[in-house]
CSV table of C-alpha atoms in Angstrom, one decimal:
chain,number,residue,atom,x,y,z
F,1,UNK,CA,0.0,0.3,0.3
F,2,UNK,CA,1.5,3.3,-1.4
F,3,UNK,CA,1.6,5.6,1.4
F,4,UNK,CA,0.5,9.6,0.1
F,5,UNK,CA,2.5,12.1,0.3
F,6,UNK,CA,2.4,14.9,2.7
F,7,UNK,CA,5.0,18.2,4.4
F,8,UNK,CA,5.1,15.9,8.2
F,9,UNK,CA,7.1,13.3,9.1
F,10,UNK,CA,7.7,11.5,12.7
F,11,UNK,CA,10.2,11.9,14.4
F,12,UNK,CA,10.4,9.6,18.3
F,13,UNK,CA,6.2,9.3,17.5
F,14,UNK,CA,5.7,13.0,17.1
F,15,UNK,CA,5.2,14.8,13.5
F,16,UNK,CA,7.1,17.3,12.9
F,17,UNK,CA,6.1,19.9,9.6
F,18,UNK,CA,9.2,20.2,7.3
F,19,UNK,CA,10.5,24.2,6.6
F,20,UNK,CA,10.5,24.7,3.1
F,21,UNK,CA,13.6,26.4,3.3
F,22,UNK,CA,14.4,28.8,0.4
F,23,UNK,CA,18.3,30.0,-0.8
F,24,UNK,CA,17.1,34.0,0.3
F,25,UNK,CA,16.1,33.4,3.4
F,26,UNK,CA,19.2,31.4,4.2
F,27,UNK,CA,20.8,34.0,2.7
F,28,UNK,CA,18.6,36.0,4.6
F,29,UNK,CA,18.9,34.5,8.5
F,30,UNK,CA,23.2,34.4,7.7
F,31,UNK,CA,23.4,37.6,6.9
F,32,UNK,CA,21.6,38.7,10.5
F,33,UNK,CA,23.6,36.8,12.4
F,34,UNK,CA,26.5,38.0,10.6
F,35,UNK,CA,25.3,41.7,11.3
F,36,UNK,CA,24.8,41.3,15.0
F,37,UNK,CA,27.9,39.5,15.4
F,38,UNK,CA,29.8,42.6,13.7
F,39,UNK,CA,27.7,44.7,16.0
F,40,UNK,CA,27.9,42.9,19.0
F,41,UNK,CA,32.3,42.3,18.7
F,42,UNK,CA,32.9,45.9,16.5
F,43,UNK,CA,32.5,49.2,16.8
F,44,UNK,CA,30.0,50.8,14.1
F,45,UNK,CA,32.7,52.4,11.3
F,46,UNK,CA,31.3,55.9,9.8
F,47,UNK,CA,31.6,57.3,6.7
F,48,UNK,CA,33.6,60.5,6.0
F,49,UNK,CA,31.4,63.7,5.4
F,50,UNK,CA,31.7,65.8,1.8
F,51,UNK,CA,34.9,68.2,1.1
F,52,UNK,CA,32.9,71.3,1.0
F,53,UNK,CA,34.7,73.7,-2.1
F,54,UNK,CA,33.6,77.0,-1.4
F,55,UNK,CA,33.6,78.7,-4.9
F,56,UNK,CA,32.7,81.8,-6.1
F,57,UNK,CA,31.9,83.1,-9.6
F,58,UNK,CA,32.4,86.7,-11.2
F,59,UNK,CA,29.2,86.5,-12.4
F,60,UNK,CA,25.8,87.0,-11.3
F,61,UNK,CA,23.5,84.8,-9.9
F,62,UNK,CA,20.8,85.6,-12.6
F,63,UNK,CA,23.5,85.5,-15.1
F,64,UNK,CA,23.7,82.3,-18.0
F,65,UNK,CA,26.9,81.9,-16.6
F,66,UNK,CA,26.0,80.9,-13.1
F,67,UNK,CA,24.1,78.0,-15.3
F,68,UNK,CA,27.8,76.6,-16.6
F,69,UNK,CA,29.3,76.8,-13.0
F,70,UNK,CA,26.9,74.3,-12.2
F,71,UNK,CA,26.8,72.1,-14.8
F,72,UNK,CA,30.9,71.8,-13.6
F,73,UNK,CA,29.7,71.1,-10.1
F,74,UNK,CA,26.9,68.8,-10.4
F,75,UNK,CA,29.3,66.5,-12.5
F,76,UNK,CA,31.8,67.3,-9.8
F,77,UNK,CA,29.5,66.5,-6.9
F,78,UNK,CA,28.4,63.1,-8.8
F,79,UNK,CA,31.8,61.8,-10.1
F,80,UNK,CA,33.1,62.2,-6.3
F,81,UNK,CA,30.1,59.8,-4.9
F,82,UNK,CA,29.1,62.7,-3.0
F,83,UNK,CA,32.7,62.9,-0.8
F,84,UNK,CA,33.0,66.7,-2.7
F,85,UNK,CA,30.0,69.2,-2.1
F,86,UNK,CA,30.8,72.7,-4.0
F,87,UNK,CA,28.9,75.7,-2.5
F,88,UNK,CA,28.9,78.1,-5.6
F,89,UNK,CA,28.6,81.8,-5.2
F,90,UNK,CA,27.6,84.8,-7.7
F,91,UNK,CA,29.8,87.4,-7.4
F,92,UNK,CA,29.9,89.5,-4.0
F,93,UNK,CA,28.8,86.5,-1.7
F,94,UNK,CA,32.4,87.0,-0.9
F,95,UNK,CA,35.0,89.1,-3.3
F,96,UNK,CA,34.0,91.5,-6.0
F,97,UNK,CA,33.7,89.5,-9.0
F,98,UNK,CA,37.7,90.8,-9.7
F,99,UNK,CA,38.9,89.9,-6.6
F,100,UNK,CA,38.4,86.0,-6.9
F,101,UNK,CA,42.2,85.6,-8.1
F,102,UNK,CA,43.4,86.9,-5.4
F,103,UNK,CA,40.7,85.8,-3.1
F,104,UNK,CA,41.7,81.8,-4.4
F,105,UNK,CA,45.1,82.5,-3.9
F,106,UNK,CA,45.1,83.5,-0.2
F,107,UNK,CA,43.1,80.6,0.9
F,108,UNK,CA,39.7,83.4,1.2
F,109,UNK,CA,37.5,81.5,-1.2
F,110,UNK,CA,39.1,77.5,-2.4
F,111,UNK,CA,37.8,78.0,-5.4
F,112,UNK,CA,36.6,80.7,-8.2
F,113,UNK,CA,34.6,80.4,-11.8
F,114,UNK,CA,35.9,83.1,-13.7
F,115,UNK,CA,37.8,84.3,-16.5
F,116,UNK,CA,42.0,85.2,-16.9
F,117,UNK,CA,41.3,88.9,-18.1
F,118,UNK,CA,39.5,89.7,-14.6
F,119,UNK,CA,42.6,90.0,-13.0
F,120,UNK,CA,44.2,91.6,-15.9
F,121,UNK,CA,45.4,94.7,-13.2
F,122,UNK,CA,47.7,92.2,-11.8
F,123,UNK,CA,50.0,91.5,-14.7
F,124,UNK,CA,48.8,92.2,-17.8
F,125,UNK,CA,50.2,88.6,-19.1
F,126,UNK,CA,47.0,87.5,-17.9
F,127,UNK,CA,44.8,88.7,-21.1
F,128,UNK,CA,47.0,86.5,-23.3
F,129,UNK,CA,45.3,83.7,-21.7
F,130,UNK,CA,41.9,84.5,-23.8
F,131,UNK,CA,41.5,87.9,-24.8
F,132,UNK,CA,45.1,88.6,-26.0
F,133,UNK,CA,45.9,88.8,-30.1
F,134,UNK,CA,44.0,85.7,-32.0
F,135,UNK,CA,46.3,85.3,-35.2
F,136,UNK,CA,43.6,83.7,-36.6
F,137,UNK,CA,43.5,81.2,-34.4
F,138,UNK,CA,39.8,80.3,-32.9
F,139,UNK,CA,39.1,79.9,-28.5
F,140,UNK,CA,39.3,76.0,-30.0
F,141,UNK,CA,42.9,76.2,-30.9
F,142,UNK,CA,43.9,78.0,-28.4
F,143,UNK,CA,42.7,76.4,-25.6
F,144,UNK,CA,44.0,73.0,-27.3
F,145,UNK,CA,47.1,75.5,-27.7
F,146,UNK,CA,46.7,75.7,-23.6
F,147,UNK,CA,46.3,71.8,-22.9
F,148,UNK,CA,48.5,70.7,-25.5
F,149,UNK,CA,50.5,73.3,-26.9
F,150,UNK,CA,52.7,74.5,-24.4
F,151,UNK,CA,50.1,77.0,-22.3
F,152,UNK,CA,49.2,75.6,-19.9
F,153,UNK,CA,53.0,75.4,-18.4
F,154,UNK,CA,53.0,78.7,-19.1
F,155,UNK,CA,50.1,80.1,-17.0
F,156,UNK,CA,51.4,78.2,-14.3
F,157,UNK,CA,54.6,79.6,-14.4
F,158,UNK,CA,53.4,83.3,-14.4
F,159,UNK,CA,50.7,82.8,-11.8
F,160,UNK,CA,53.1,80.4,-9.1
F,161,UNK,CA,56.9,81.9,-10.7
F,162,UNK,CA,57.2,85.2,-11.9
F,163,UNK,CA,53.5,86.4,-9.1
F,164,UNK,CA,53.3,84.2,-7.0
F,165,UNK,CA,50.2,83.6,-6.8
F,166,UNK,CA,49.1,80.1,-4.9
F,167,UNK,CA,46.7,78.7,-7.3
F,168,UNK,CA,46.2,76.3,-9.7
F,169,UNK,CA,44.5,77.1,-12.9
F,170,UNK,CA,42.7,75.1,-15.6
F,171,UNK,CA,41.4,76.7,-18.6
F,172,UNK,CA,37.3,75.0,-20.5
F,173,UNK,CA,34.7,75.6,-22.9
F,174,UNK,CA,36.3,78.0,-25.9
F,175,UNK,CA,33.7,80.6,-26.7
F,176,UNK,CA,32.3,81.8,-29.6
F,177,UNK,CA,33.8,85.3,-30.5
F,178,UNK,CA,32.6,88.2,-28.0
F,179,UNK,CA,30.5,90.7,-30.3
F,180,UNK,CA,32.2,94.4,-30.8
F,181,UNK,CA,28.9,95.1,-28.8
F,182,UNK,CA,25.9,96.9,-28.2
F,183,UNK,CA,25.9,101.5,-29.9
F,184,UNK,CA,23.0,103.5,-29.7
F,185,UNK,CA,22.8,104.3,-33.8
F,186,UNK,CA,24.8,102.0,-36.2
F,187,UNK,CA,28.3,102.6,-37.0
F,188,UNK,CA,30.1,100.7,-39.8
F,189,UNK,CA,33.5,103.2,-40.5
F,190,UNK,CA,36.8,103.1,-38.2
F,191,UNK,CA,36.2,106.6,-37.6
F,192,UNK,CA,32.8,106.9,-36.0
F,193,UNK,CA,33.8,104.5,-33.1
F,194,UNK,CA,36.5,107.4,-32.0
F,195,UNK,CA,35.5,109.4,-28.8
F,196,UNK,CA,33.2,106.7,-27.6
F,197,UNK,CA,32.8,105.8,-24.0
F,198,UNK,CA,33.6,101.8,-24.0
F,199,UNK,CA,32.9,99.3,-21.4
F,200,UNK,CA,35.6,96.0,-22.3
F,201,UNK,CA,38.2,94.4,-20.2
F,202,UNK,CA,42.3,93.3,-20.2
F,203,UNK,CA,43.7,94.0,-23.6
F,204,UNK,CA,40.8,94.2,-25.6
F,205,UNK,CA,40.7,98.0,-23.7
F,206,UNK,CA,44.6,98.9,-25.2
F,207,UNK,CA,42.8,98.1,-28.8
F,208,UNK,CA,39.8,100.0,-28.2
F,209,UNK,CA,41.9,103.1,-27.0
F,210,UNK,CA,44.0,102.2,-29.9
F,211,UNK,CA,41.0,103.1,-32.3
F,212,UNK,CA,40.0,106.2,-30.3
F,213,UNK,CA,38.0,105.0,-27.8
F,214,UNK,CA,38.2,105.7,-24.0
F,215,UNK,CA,37.2,102.7,-22.0
F,216,UNK,CA,35.6,101.9,-18.6
F,217,UNK,CA,36.4,98.4,-17.6
F,218,UNK,CA,33.4,96.8,-15.4
F,219,UNK,CA,32.5,93.5,-14.3
F,220,UNK,CA,29.3,92.0,-16.5
F,221,UNK,CA,26.5,93.1,-14.0
F,222,UNK,CA,27.4,97.1,-13.4
F,223,UNK,CA,27.1,97.3,-17.3
F,224,UNK,CA,23.9,98.5,-18.8
F,225,UNK,CA,23.3,100.4,-14.7
F,226,UNK,CA,26.6,102.4,-16.3
F,227,UNK,CA,24.8,102.8,-20.2
F,228,UNK,CA,21.6,103.8,-17.6
F,229,UNK,CA,23.6,107.0,-16.1
F,230,UNK,CA,26.0,107.6,-19.2
F,231,UNK,CA,29.4,106.6,-17.6
F,232,UNK,CA,29.3,104.4,-20.9
F,233,UNK,CA,28.1,104.9,-24.3
F,234,UNK,CA,28.2,101.9,-26.4
F,235,UNK,CA,29.7,98.3,-24.8
F,236,UNK,CA,30.8,94.6,-24.9
F,237,UNK,CA,30.6,91.7,-22.8
F,238,UNK,CA,30.5,88.4,-24.2
F,239,UNK,CA,27.2,87.1,-25.7
F,240,UNK,CA,23.8,87.2,-26.9
F,241,UNK,CA,22.4,85.2,-23.7
F,242,UNK,CA,23.8,87.5,-21.4
F,243,UNK,CA,23.0,90.9,-22.8
F,244,UNK,CA,19.4,89.9,-23.3
F,245,UNK,CA,19.7,89.5,-19.0
F,246,UNK,CA,21.5,92.0,-18.6
F,247,UNK,CA,18.7,93.9,-20.2
F,248,UNK,CA,21.1,95.7,-22.8
F,249,UNK,CA,18.0,96.0,-25.0
F,250,UNK,CA,16.5,98.3,-23.0
F,251,UNK,CA,19.7,100.9,-23.4
F,252,UNK,CA,20.8,100.4,-27.2
F,253,UNK,CA,19.3,99.4,-30.0
F,254,UNK,CA,22.4,98.1,-32.7
F,255,UNK,CA,23.9,95.4,-32.0
F,256,UNK,CA,27.7,93.8,-33.8
F,257,UNK,CA,27.8,90.6,-33.8
F,258,UNK,CA,31.8,89.2,-35.0
F,259,UNK,CA,34.9,91.5,-34.2
F,260,UNK,CA,38.9,90.5,-32.5
F,261,UNK,CA,38.6,92.3,-30.0
F,262,UNK,CA,38.1,89.3,-27.6
F,263,UNK,CA,38.4,86.3,-30.6
F,264,UNK,CA,39.7,83.2,-28.0
F,265,UNK,CA,38.3,83.2,-24.3
F,266,UNK,CA,37.5,80.1,-22.0
F,267,UNK,CA,36.3,79.7,-18.5
F,268,UNK,CA,38.9,79.6,-15.5
F,269,UNK,CA,39.0,77.6,-13.2
F,270,UNK,CA,41.2,77.9,-9.6
F,271,UNK,CA,41.7,76.6,-6.9
F,272,UNK,CA,44.0,77.1,-3.5
F,273,UNK,CA,47.3,75.2,-3.7
F,274,UNK,CA,47.1,74.6,-0.4
F,275,UNK,CA,43.5,73.3,-0.5
F,276,UNK,CA,44.2,71.4,-3.8
F,277,UNK,CA,47.6,69.8,-2.9
F,278,UNK,CA,45.8,68.2,0.4
F,279,UNK,CA,43.2,66.3,-1.3
F,280,UNK,CA,43.2,62.8,-2.1
F,281,UNK,CA,44.8,61.7,-5.6
F,282,UNK,CA,40.9,61.0,-7.7
F,283,UNK,CA,39.4,64.1,-6.0
F,284,UNK,CA,42.5,66.4,-7.5
F,285,UNK,CA,41.7,64.5,-10.8
F,286,UNK,CA,37.9,64.8,-10.3
F,287,UNK,CA,38.4,68.9,-10.1
F,288,UNK,CA,40.4,69.0,-13.3
F,289,UNK,CA,38.9,66.2,-16.0
F,290,UNK,CA,35.8,68.3,-14.6
F,291,UNK,CA,36.7,71.1,-16.6
F,292,UNK,CA,37.1,68.8,-19.9
F,293,UNK,CA,33.5,67.4,-19.4
F,294,UNK,CA,31.8,70.6,-18.4
F,295,UNK,CA,33.4,72.9,-20.9
F,296,UNK,CA,32.0,70.1,-23.7
F,297,UNK,CA,28.4,70.8,-21.6
F,298,UNK,CA,28.6,74.4,-21.4
F,299,UNK,CA,29.7,74.6,-25.0
F,300,UNK,CA,26.2,73.0,-26.3
F,301,UNK,CA,23.9,74.7,-24.3
F,302,UNK,CA,25.6,77.8,-25.1
F,303,UNK,CA,25.4,77.0,-28.5
F,304,UNK,CA,20.7,76.3,-27.8
F,305,UNK,CA,20.6,79.2,-25.8
F,306,UNK,CA,22.6,81.8,-27.9
F,307,UNK,CA,21.0,81.3,-31.1
F,308,UNK,CA,17.5,81.5,-29.2
F,309,UNK,CA,18.1,84.8,-27.2
F,310,UNK,CA,20.2,86.5,-30.7
F,311,UNK,CA,15.9,85.8,-32.2
F,312,UNK,CA,14.5,87.1,-29.0
F,313,UNK,CA,16.9,90.3,-28.9
F,314,UNK,CA,15.7,91.2,-32.1
F,315,UNK,CA,11.8,90.7,-30.8
F,316,UNK,CA,12.6,93.5,-28.7
F,317,UNK,CA,13.8,95.6,-31.8
F,318,UNK,CA,17.6,95.7,-32.0
F,319,UNK,CA,18.5,95.7,-35.4
F,320,UNK,CA,21.4,93.1,-35.1
F,321,UNK,CA,24.5,94.1,-37.5
F,322,UNK,CA,28.1,92.0,-38.7
F,323,UNK,CA,30.8,94.2,-38.6
F,324,UNK,CA,32.1,95.7,-41.0
F,325,UNK,CA,35.0,94.4,-42.5
F,326,UNK,CA,36.6,98.2,-42.1
F,327,UNK,CA,36.6,98.0,-38.3
F,328,UNK,CA,37.8,94.3,-38.5
F,329,UNK,CA,40.6,95.2,-40.6
F,330,UNK,CA,41.3,98.4,-38.5
F,331,UNK,CA,41.8,95.8,-35.1
F,332,UNK,CA,44.0,93.7,-36.5
F,333,UNK,CA,45.6,97.0,-37.5
F,334,UNK,CA,45.8,98.2,-33.9
F,335,UNK,CA,47.2,94.9,-32.6
F,336,UNK,CA,49.7,95.0,-34.4
F,337,UNK,CA,50.5,98.3,-33.1
F,338,UNK,CA,49.9,96.7,-29.6
F,339,UNK,CA,52.0,93.5,-29.5
F,340,UNK,CA,55.6,95.7,-29.9
F,341,UNK,CA,54.7,97.0,-26.7
F,342,UNK,CA,53.8,93.6,-25.2
F,343,UNK,CA,56.6,91.9,-26.6
F,344,UNK,CA,59.0,94.1,-24.6
F,345,UNK,CA,58.3,92.2,-21.6
F,346,UNK,CA,60.4,88.9,-21.9
F,347,UNK,CA,57.5,86.3,-19.9
F,348,UNK,CA,54.9,88.0,-23.1
F,349,UNK,CA,56.9,87.8,-25.4
F,350,UNK,CA,57.7,83.6,-24.6
F,351,UNK,CA,53.7,83.4,-25.0
F,352,UNK,CA,53.7,85.8,-27.7
F,353,UNK,CA,56.1,83.7,-29.8
F,354,UNK,CA,54.7,80.3,-28.6
F,355,UNK,CA,51.0,81.2,-29.3
F,356,UNK,CA,52.1,82.4,-33.0
F,357,UNK,CA,54.0,78.4,-34.0
F,358,UNK,CA,51.0,77.2,-32.5
F,359,UNK,CA,48.8,79.0,-34.9
F,360,UNK,CA,50.6,79.4,-37.5
F,361,UNK,CA,50.7,75.6,-37.7
F,362,UNK,CA,47.6,74.3,-36.1
F,363,UNK,CA,45.4,77.1,-38.5
F,364,UNK,CA,47.1,76.0,-41.5
F,365,UNK,CA,45.1,72.2,-40.7
F,366,UNK,CA,42.1,73.8,-39.8
F,367,UNK,CA,42.0,76.3,-42.9
F,368,UNK,CA,42.7,74.1,-45.4
F,369,UNK,CA,40.8,71.2,-43.8
F,370,UNK,CA,37.8,72.9,-43.5
F,371,UNK,CA,35.1,73.0,-46.0
F,372,UNK,CA,33.1,76.8,-46.5
F,373,UNK,CA,30.5,76.0,-44.4
F,374,UNK,CA,28.4,79.7,-45.5
F,375,UNK,CA,28.1,78.0,-48.6
F,376,UNK,CA,26.8,75.1,-47.3
F,377,UNK,CA,24.3,77.2,-45.3
F,378,UNK,CA,23.3,79.1,-47.7
F,379,UNK,CA,22.8,76.2,-49.7
F,380,UNK,CA,20.1,75.2,-47.5
F,381,UNK,CA,18.9,78.5,-45.9
F,382,UNK,CA,19.3,81.3,-49.6
F,383,UNK,CA,18.7,84.9,-48.5
F,384,UNK,CA,18.7,84.1,-45.1
F,385,UNK,CA,22.4,85.2,-44.0
F,386,UNK,CA,22.9,88.8,-45.0
F,387,UNK,CA,26.8,89.8,-44.9
């Protein structure tokens, strides 16, 4: 006679129900016992608090460049798994926009997001790392010079050896060439700019003075108020998005794109040397190579926003012009007059020689290799581009 299968067995005359023990149940109970043993025999290991980086920008809180800076800080925090946290502050939160280099060097700030030209007053060579003569190279060309053509070593020589600053600096985001700027009346001839009170910064100030303007060097957030008060009567900043947010269309109705005064600028990411040296090697790498990551991200949102905001500027009754060939030629001639004076300084001559050699070789390849994009654009969008 067959016995019926069931989930009970008789042990010493007592009916015992079998436990259906799964692998998951076993692992869970095993881990619980192990955890209990560890808790009973060893102290708990605490997770270190994140390293906080106090970083100030040179931009007002409303400027699109704060969004660019956040792309960097977000990437740093995510790549570090939360071990790095950046306290990102706008211009003026701790020091003024032009004072961030000193603040980082002195340890008042751990880091800054700025541009080299903002410490041009400390040494004119600062402008060679963003707003100097272009020789025909774009911002992408010159950022490549910084990273692969000797520029990084020359920057370190200037900041640490010549000036004794306690900083490290990295450059990122090759900016589109900056507009000639905002004027109340249309201008087509170089002679028409003489006498203007004009806002720009760095060696571009020397350039515009050569062209007959008087120049005020102001941070971005002070430009439109200065225009309203009559301190200046023409200006440039950098891009359509910043200009739109600053309220530039309210104070001038003629916007000139294309210029050689600042055609190859990049952001500067500054770190206090002592703070940086104290970090673990992987954190240093995250801060350095995070610049390259943000550079790509910044380029994407720049092209998206700058192009859309240029349309919004036109909707506000602003006429957008391309700077005349005569004015562009006058800018190059003004650079020709400035360069010999700059080269009286041996260090600046060394930098300019390095840049010229790089551009001579690299831009020859770039121009020979590049197809005529204007021809292609006109083919697909005929009649739209008026040069």
